[in-house]
CSV table of C-alpha atoms in Angstrom, one decimal:
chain,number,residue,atom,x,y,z
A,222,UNK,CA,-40.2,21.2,42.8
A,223,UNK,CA,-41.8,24.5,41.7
A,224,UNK,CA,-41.6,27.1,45.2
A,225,UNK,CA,-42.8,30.0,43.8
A,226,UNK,CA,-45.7,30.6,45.7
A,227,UNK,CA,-43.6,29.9,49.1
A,228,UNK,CA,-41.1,32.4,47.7
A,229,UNK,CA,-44.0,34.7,47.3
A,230,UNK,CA,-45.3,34.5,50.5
A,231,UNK,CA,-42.0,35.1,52.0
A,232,UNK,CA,-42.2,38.4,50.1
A,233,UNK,CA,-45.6,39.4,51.5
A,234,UNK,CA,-44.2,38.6,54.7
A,235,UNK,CA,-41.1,40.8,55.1
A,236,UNK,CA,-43.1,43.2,53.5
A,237,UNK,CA,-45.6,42.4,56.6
A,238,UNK,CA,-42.9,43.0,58.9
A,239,UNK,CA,-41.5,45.8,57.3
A,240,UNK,CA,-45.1,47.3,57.6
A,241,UNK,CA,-45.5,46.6,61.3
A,242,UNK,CA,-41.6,48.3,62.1
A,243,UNK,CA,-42.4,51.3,59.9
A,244,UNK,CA,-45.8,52.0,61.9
A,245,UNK,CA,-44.1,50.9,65.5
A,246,UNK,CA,-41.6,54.1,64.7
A,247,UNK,CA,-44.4,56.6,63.7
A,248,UNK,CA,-45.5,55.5,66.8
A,249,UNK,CA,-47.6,52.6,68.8
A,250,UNK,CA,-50.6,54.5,70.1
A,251,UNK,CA,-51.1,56.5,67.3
A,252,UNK,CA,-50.8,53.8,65.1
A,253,UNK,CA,-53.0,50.8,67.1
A,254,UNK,CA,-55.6,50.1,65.0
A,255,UNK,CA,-53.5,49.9,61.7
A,256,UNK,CA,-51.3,47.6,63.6
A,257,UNK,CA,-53.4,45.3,64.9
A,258,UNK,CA,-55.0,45.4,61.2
A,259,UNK,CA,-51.4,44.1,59.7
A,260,UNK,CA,-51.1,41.5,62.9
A,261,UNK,CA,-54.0,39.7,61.8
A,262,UNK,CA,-53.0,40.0,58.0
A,263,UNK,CA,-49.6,38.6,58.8
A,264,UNK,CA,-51.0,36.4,60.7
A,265,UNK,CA,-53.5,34.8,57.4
A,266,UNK,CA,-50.8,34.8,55.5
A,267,UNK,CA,-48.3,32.8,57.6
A,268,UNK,CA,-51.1,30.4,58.3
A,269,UNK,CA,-51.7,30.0,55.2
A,270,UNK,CA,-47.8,29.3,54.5
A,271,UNK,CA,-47.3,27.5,57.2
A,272,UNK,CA,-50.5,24.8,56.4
A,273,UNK,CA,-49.0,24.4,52.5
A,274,UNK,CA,-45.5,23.8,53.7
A,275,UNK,CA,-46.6,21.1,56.1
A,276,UNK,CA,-49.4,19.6,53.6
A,277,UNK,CA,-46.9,19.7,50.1
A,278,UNK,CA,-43.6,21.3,50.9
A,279,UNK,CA,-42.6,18.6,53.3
A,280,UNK,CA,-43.9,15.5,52.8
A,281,UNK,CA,-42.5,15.7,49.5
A,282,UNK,CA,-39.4,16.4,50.3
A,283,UNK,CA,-39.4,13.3,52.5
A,284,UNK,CA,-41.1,11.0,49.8
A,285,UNK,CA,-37.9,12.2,47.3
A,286,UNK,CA,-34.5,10.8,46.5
A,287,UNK,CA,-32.2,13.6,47.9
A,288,UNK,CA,-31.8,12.3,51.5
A,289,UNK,CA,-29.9,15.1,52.4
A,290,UNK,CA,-32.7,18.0,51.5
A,291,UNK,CA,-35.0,15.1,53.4
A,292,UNK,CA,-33.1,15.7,56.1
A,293,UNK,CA,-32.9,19.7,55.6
A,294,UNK,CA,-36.5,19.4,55.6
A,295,UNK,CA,-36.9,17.7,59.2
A,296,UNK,CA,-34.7,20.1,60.6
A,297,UNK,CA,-36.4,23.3,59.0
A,298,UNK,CA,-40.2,21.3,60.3
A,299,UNK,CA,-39.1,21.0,63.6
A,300,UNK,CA,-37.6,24.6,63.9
A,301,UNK,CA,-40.3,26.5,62.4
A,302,UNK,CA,-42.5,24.8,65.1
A,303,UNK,CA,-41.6,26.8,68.4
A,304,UNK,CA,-41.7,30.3,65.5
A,305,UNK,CA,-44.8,29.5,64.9
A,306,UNK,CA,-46.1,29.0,68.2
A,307,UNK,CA,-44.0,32.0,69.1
A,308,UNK,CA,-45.9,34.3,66.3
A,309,UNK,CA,-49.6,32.6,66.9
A,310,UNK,CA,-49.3,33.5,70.2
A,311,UNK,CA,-48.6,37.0,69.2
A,312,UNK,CA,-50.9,37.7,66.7
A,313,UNK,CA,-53.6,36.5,69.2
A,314,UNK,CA,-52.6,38.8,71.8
A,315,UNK,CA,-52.3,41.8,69.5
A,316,UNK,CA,-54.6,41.8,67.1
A,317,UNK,CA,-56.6,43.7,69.0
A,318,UNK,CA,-56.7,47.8,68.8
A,319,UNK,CA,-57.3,48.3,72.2
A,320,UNK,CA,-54.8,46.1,73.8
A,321,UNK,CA,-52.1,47.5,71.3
A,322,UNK,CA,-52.6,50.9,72.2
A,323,UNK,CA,-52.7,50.2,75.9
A,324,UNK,CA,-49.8,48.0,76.6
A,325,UNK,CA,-47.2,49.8,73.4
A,326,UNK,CA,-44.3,49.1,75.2
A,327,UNK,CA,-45.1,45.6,75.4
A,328,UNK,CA,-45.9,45.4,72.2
A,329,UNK,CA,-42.7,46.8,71.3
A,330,UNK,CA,-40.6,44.3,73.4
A,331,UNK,CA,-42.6,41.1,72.0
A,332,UNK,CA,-42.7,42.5,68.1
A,333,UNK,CA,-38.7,43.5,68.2
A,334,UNK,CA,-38.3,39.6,69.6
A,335,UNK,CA,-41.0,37.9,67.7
A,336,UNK,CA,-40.8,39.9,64.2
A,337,UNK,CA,-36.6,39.2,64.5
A,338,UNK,CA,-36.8,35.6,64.6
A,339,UNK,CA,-39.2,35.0,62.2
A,340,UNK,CA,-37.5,37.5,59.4
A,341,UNK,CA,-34.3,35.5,60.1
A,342,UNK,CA,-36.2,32.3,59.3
A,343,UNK,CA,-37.2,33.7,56.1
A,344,UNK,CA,-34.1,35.0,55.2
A,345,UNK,CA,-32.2,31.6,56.3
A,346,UNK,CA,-35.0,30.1,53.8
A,347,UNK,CA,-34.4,32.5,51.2
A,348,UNK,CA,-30.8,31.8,51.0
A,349,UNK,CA,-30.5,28.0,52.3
A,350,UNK,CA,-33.1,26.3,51.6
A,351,UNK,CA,-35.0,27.3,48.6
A,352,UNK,CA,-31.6,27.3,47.1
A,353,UNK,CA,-31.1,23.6,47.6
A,354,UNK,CA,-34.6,22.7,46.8
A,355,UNK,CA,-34.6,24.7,43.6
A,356,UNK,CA,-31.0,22.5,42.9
A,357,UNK,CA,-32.5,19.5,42.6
């Protein structure tokens, strides 16, 4: 199964996250409006990921022979469900310049938490599961 456009998207977003961390240290308020500019672009491009992944990634992974990546499948589905909802949630509430600037520390708390698990997905992705995908 060719995953080369998943593995690119994961690329675009660390580099997302990576964007949002380096302009949360040069500082929240100074920084709202660029922030809430990269919220909403993380937010297409996880979307977008996470619509291709339900629509091709795993239903054929369920319609193959390996009943063990199947399986792998299911479990990375399910989990990516409450990240998801987790991360839409944020993006809704702070994609906006104003409410960035005016709640920072808040922002800060829900990024660190947010932003944390969902760069561990991709990493556990990166080295798990795309892994055994590309394998078979």
């Amino acid at each position: 199964m060719e995953i080369d456009r998943f593995k690119k998207q994961h690329v675009e977003i660390l580099q997302g996250i990576a964007t949002l961390r380096k302009l949360a240290h040069a500082g929240i308020e100074v920084n709202a409006r660029e922030i809430a500019r990269q919220v909403q672009a993380l937010g297409s491009v996880i979307t977008l990921h996470l619509a291709i992944e339900d629509r091709i990634l795993y239903p054929s992974l369920q319609k193959g022979t390996d009943t063990g990546l199947a399986e792998m499948g299911k479990v990375y589905q399910e989990d990516m469900k409450g990240i998801a909802s987790s991360f839409i949630a944020f993006a809704r509430k702070w994609s906006v310049a104003k409410v960035v600037a005016e709640q920072a520390e808040a922002f800060r708390a829900e990024a660190n938490t947010v932003l944390k698990v969902l760069h561990a997905r991709m990493q556990r992705e990166n080295t798990e599961f795309y892994p055994a995908i590309e394998a078979v």
